[in-house]
Short mmCIF file of C-alpha atoms in Angstrom, two decimals:
data_model
loop_
_atom_site.label_atom_id
_atom_site.label_comp_id
_atom_site.label_asym_id
_atom_site.label_seq_id
_atom_site.Cartn_x
_atom_site.Cartn_y
_atom_site.Cartn_z
CA UNK A 123 15.64 9.71 3.68
CA UNK A 124 16.98 10.96 0.42
CA UNK A 125 14.58 12.95 -1.36
CA UNK A 126 10.97 13.38 -1.31
CA UNK A 127 8.52 10.52 -1.31
CA UNK A 128 6.35 10.39 -4.63
CA UNK A 129 3.47 8.16 -5.44
CA UNK A 130 2.98 7.01 -9.18
CA UNK A 131 0.11 4.62 -10.21
CA UNK A 132 1.05 1.36 -10.84
CA UNK A 133 1.25 0.62 -14.67
CA UNK A 134 3.19 -1.33 -17.23
CA UNK A 135 5.88 1.25 -16.94
CA UNK A 136 6.69 0.59 -13.20
CA UNK A 137 5.46 -2.98 -12.67
CA UNK A 138 8.75 -4.80 -13.53
CA UNK A 139 10.63 -2.44 -11.24
CA UNK A 140 7.99 -3.18 -8.41
CA UNK A 141 8.42 -6.92 -9.05
CA UNK A 142 12.13 -6.72 -8.85
CA UNK A 143 11.81 -4.83 -5.40
CA UNK A 144 9.40 -7.17 -4.23
CA UNK A 145 11.49 -10.43 -5.31
CA UNK A 146 14.48 -9.10 -3.85
CA UNK A 147 13.42 -7.40 -0.65
CA UNK A 148 9.89 -9.06 0.28
CA UNK A 149 8.36 -12.19 1.03
CA UNK A 150 5.57 -13.29 -1.46
CA UNK A 151 2.99 -13.35 1.31
CA UNK A 152 3.75 -9.70 2.50
CA UNK A 153 3.15 -8.11 -1.11
CA UNK A 154 0.22 -10.22 -2.74
CA UNK A 155 -2.46 -12.66 -2.00
CA UNK A 156 -1.65 -16.23 -1.55
CA UNK A 157 -1.51 -18.28 -4.68
CA UNK A 158 -1.12 -21.92 -5.68
CA UNK A 159 2.43 -21.82 -6.88
CA UNK A 160 5.89 -23.19 -5.81
CA UNK A 161 7.42 -21.54 -2.64
CA UNK A 162 9.43 -18.42 -2.94
CA UNK A 163 9.49 -16.04 -6.10
CA UNK A 164 8.73 -18.75 -8.73
CA UNK A 165 8.04 -17.68 -12.21
CA UNK A 166 4.18 -18.59 -11.50
CA UNK A 167 4.25 -16.48 -8.45
CA UNK A 168 5.87 -13.61 -10.40
CA UNK A 169 3.17 -13.83 -13.08
CA UNK A 170 0.28 -13.99 -10.28
CA UNK A 171 2.06 -10.78 -8.86
CA UNK A 172 1.69 -8.89 -12.34
CA UNK A 173 -1.63 -10.17 -12.66
CA UNK A 174 -2.91 -9.07 -9.24
CA UNK A 175 -1.33 -5.48 -9.92
CA UNK A 176 -2.79 -5.29 -13.55
CA UNK A 177 -6.32 -6.24 -12.33
CA UNK A 178 -6.20 -2.81 -10.44
CA UNK A 179 -4.99 -0.57 -13.40
CA UNK A 180 -8.64 0.68 -13.50
CA UNK A 181 -8.23 2.48 -10.33
CA UNK A 182 -10.88 3.27 -7.76
CA UNK A 183 -13.59 3.17 -10.28
CA UNK A 184 -12.37 0.16 -11.97
CA UNK A 185 -13.55 -3.52 -11.38
CA UNK A 186 -11.26 -4.10 -8.31
CA UNK A 187 -12.17 -0.65 -6.84
CA UNK A 188 -8.51 -0.28 -6.04
CA UNK A 189 -5.76 2.29 -6.75
CA UNK A 190 -2.23 1.06 -6.32
CA UNK A 191 0.80 3.19 -6.28
CA UNK A 192 4.36 2.58 -6.47
CA UNK A 193 6.36 4.41 -3.84
CA UNK A 194 9.18 6.16 -5.24
CA UNK A 195 12.14 8.15 -3.62
CA UNK A 196 14.68 9.66 -5.97
CA UNK A 197 12.84 7.99 -9.03
CA UNK A 198 13.66 4.62 -7.58
CA UNK A 199 10.50 2.06 -6.78
CA UNK A 200 10.93 1.15 -2.97
CA UNK A 201 7.42 -0.38 -2.45
CA UNK A 202 3.56 -0.24 -3.07
CA UNK A 203 0.92 1.56 -1.20
CA UNK A 204 -2.89 0.90 -2.34
CA UNK A 205 -6.34 2.29 -1.50
CA UNK A 206 -9.32 0.12 -2.07
CA UNK A 207 -13.04 1.09 -1.72
CA UNK A 208 -14.89 -0.24 1.24
CA UNK A 209 -18.65 -0.97 1.46
CA UNK A 210 -18.73 2.10 3.61
CA UNK A 211 -19.32 5.23 1.30
CA UNK A 212 -16.27 7.61 0.88
CA UNK A 213 -14.09 5.25 2.80
CA UNK A 214 -11.17 3.36 1.38
CA UNK A 215 -8.96 0.72 2.92
CA UNK A 216 -5.27 0.95 2.46
CA UNK A 217 -2.18 -1.20 2.84
CA UNK A 218 1.41 -1.02 1.88
CA UNK A 219 4.68 -2.62 1.73
CA UNK A 220 8.11 -1.58 1.56
CA UNK A 221 11.51 -3.42 0.56
CA UNK A 222 13.53 -4.28 3.53
CA UNK A 223 16.34 -1.75 2.77
CA UNK A 224 13.68 1.19 2.73
CA UNK A 225 12.13 0.42 5.94
CA UNK A 226 12.74 2.45 9.28
CA UNK A 227 13.39 5.81 7.45
CA UNK A 228 10.20 7.51 7.60
CA UNK A 229 9.30 6.63 4.06
CA UNK A 230 6.13 4.59 5.02
CA UNK A 231 4.67 7.47 6.81
CA UNK A 232 5.54 9.84 4.08
CA UNK A 233 3.89 7.60 1.52
CA UNK A 234 0.89 7.10 3.65
CA UNK A 235 0.58 11.17 4.07
CA UNK A 236 0.60 11.28 0.03
CA UNK A 237 -2.02 8.55 -0.02
CA UNK A 238 -4.31 10.34 2.51
CA UNK A 239 -3.85 13.48 0.12
CA UNK A 240 -4.85 11.50 -2.74
CA UNK A 241 -7.86 10.15 -1.02
CA UNK A 242 -9.01 13.36 0.12
CA UNK A 243 -8.74 14.58 -3.55
CA UNK A 244 -10.52 11.58 -4.74
CA UNK A 245 -13.54 12.77 -2.26
CA UNK A 246 -12.97 10.27 0.39
CA UNK A 247 -13.85 10.84 3.97
CA UNK A 248 -12.01 8.18 5.94
CA UNK A 249 -9.00 5.81 5.21
CA UNK A 250 -9.04 2.58 7.29
CA UNK A 251 -6.33 -0.19 7.83
CA UNK A 252 -6.01 -3.44 9.53
CA UNK A 253 -2.73 -5.02 10.65
CA UNK A 254 -1.51 -7.31 13.64
CA UNK A 255 -0.17 -6.08 16.98
CA UNK A 256 3.24 -7.63 16.20
CA UNK A 257 3.54 -5.50 13.02
CA UNK A 258 5.52 -2.46 14.94
CA UNK A 259 6.43 -0.67 11.71
CA UNK A 260 3.05 -0.39 10.50
CA UNK A 261 1.46 0.47 13.80
CA UNK A 262 4.05 3.20 14.15
CA UNK A 263 3.32 4.44 10.70
CA UNK A 264 -0.45 4.73 11.37
CA UNK A 265 0.18 6.51 14.79
CA UNK A 266 2.40 8.95 13.20
CA UNK A 267 -0.45 9.82 10.56
CA UNK A 268 -3.06 10.35 13.24
CA UNK A 269 -4.86 7.05 13.11
CA UNK A 270 -7.31 6.17 15.68
CA UNK A 271 -6.24 2.55 16.77
CA UNK A 272 -8.35 -0.35 18.30
CA UNK A 273 -6.99 -3.63 18.97
CA UNK A 274 -9.71 -6.42 18.66
CA UNK A 275 -9.29 -10.37 18.44
CA UNK A 276 -5.48 -9.95 17.55
CA UNK A 277 -5.91 -7.33 15.08
CA UNK A 278 -5.30 -3.73 15.16
CA UNK A 279 -7.92 -1.48 13.29
CA UNK A 280 -7.08 2.02 12.36
CA UNK A 281 -9.16 4.87 11.02
CA UNK A 282 -7.88 8.19 9.93
CA UNK A 283 -10.53 10.86 9.40
CA UNK A 284 -9.78 12.96 6.37
CA UNK A 285 -12.11 15.76 7.52
CA UNK A 286 -9.59 16.80 10.10
CA UNK A 287 -6.14 18.50 9.35
CA UNK A 288 -3.44 16.07 8.58
CA UNK A 289 -0.60 16.08 11.04
CA UNK A 290 2.54 17.93 10.33
CA UNK A 291 5.60 16.01 9.17
#
């Protein structure tokens, strides 16, 4: 991995580079909620991507209760990681995606560690996530970051308690 992984809140400045990485190196369904739009990265889907991210510009205390971060290495946007408030107090749910060329290099685990630090600074007690057993990359990142994993009904549920010490790199 060339350079340190840095998280930067998603805003108008990095939204277009984020969309460029998503359109070039990810499937729409992997990076945003489903929308009624032509298949692929149509103009309508690109606009829905922008609106989805703009809705979270208010951060954890905004209307969506979600803070999205661009994942940067060497100043280049490579993906996105977010935390969203849960019903359970002091708990946030996370999810992330990386462009295909950034996968398998330790960037996901480094980004999740940065997010755990941000969640702890925001006063959170736990970070939870959900994925599928066949998402080997996501499961590996969660394990590397100390998540307790539990499989149930075709889903993998993960919880990382922020009261404990984060695992070393």
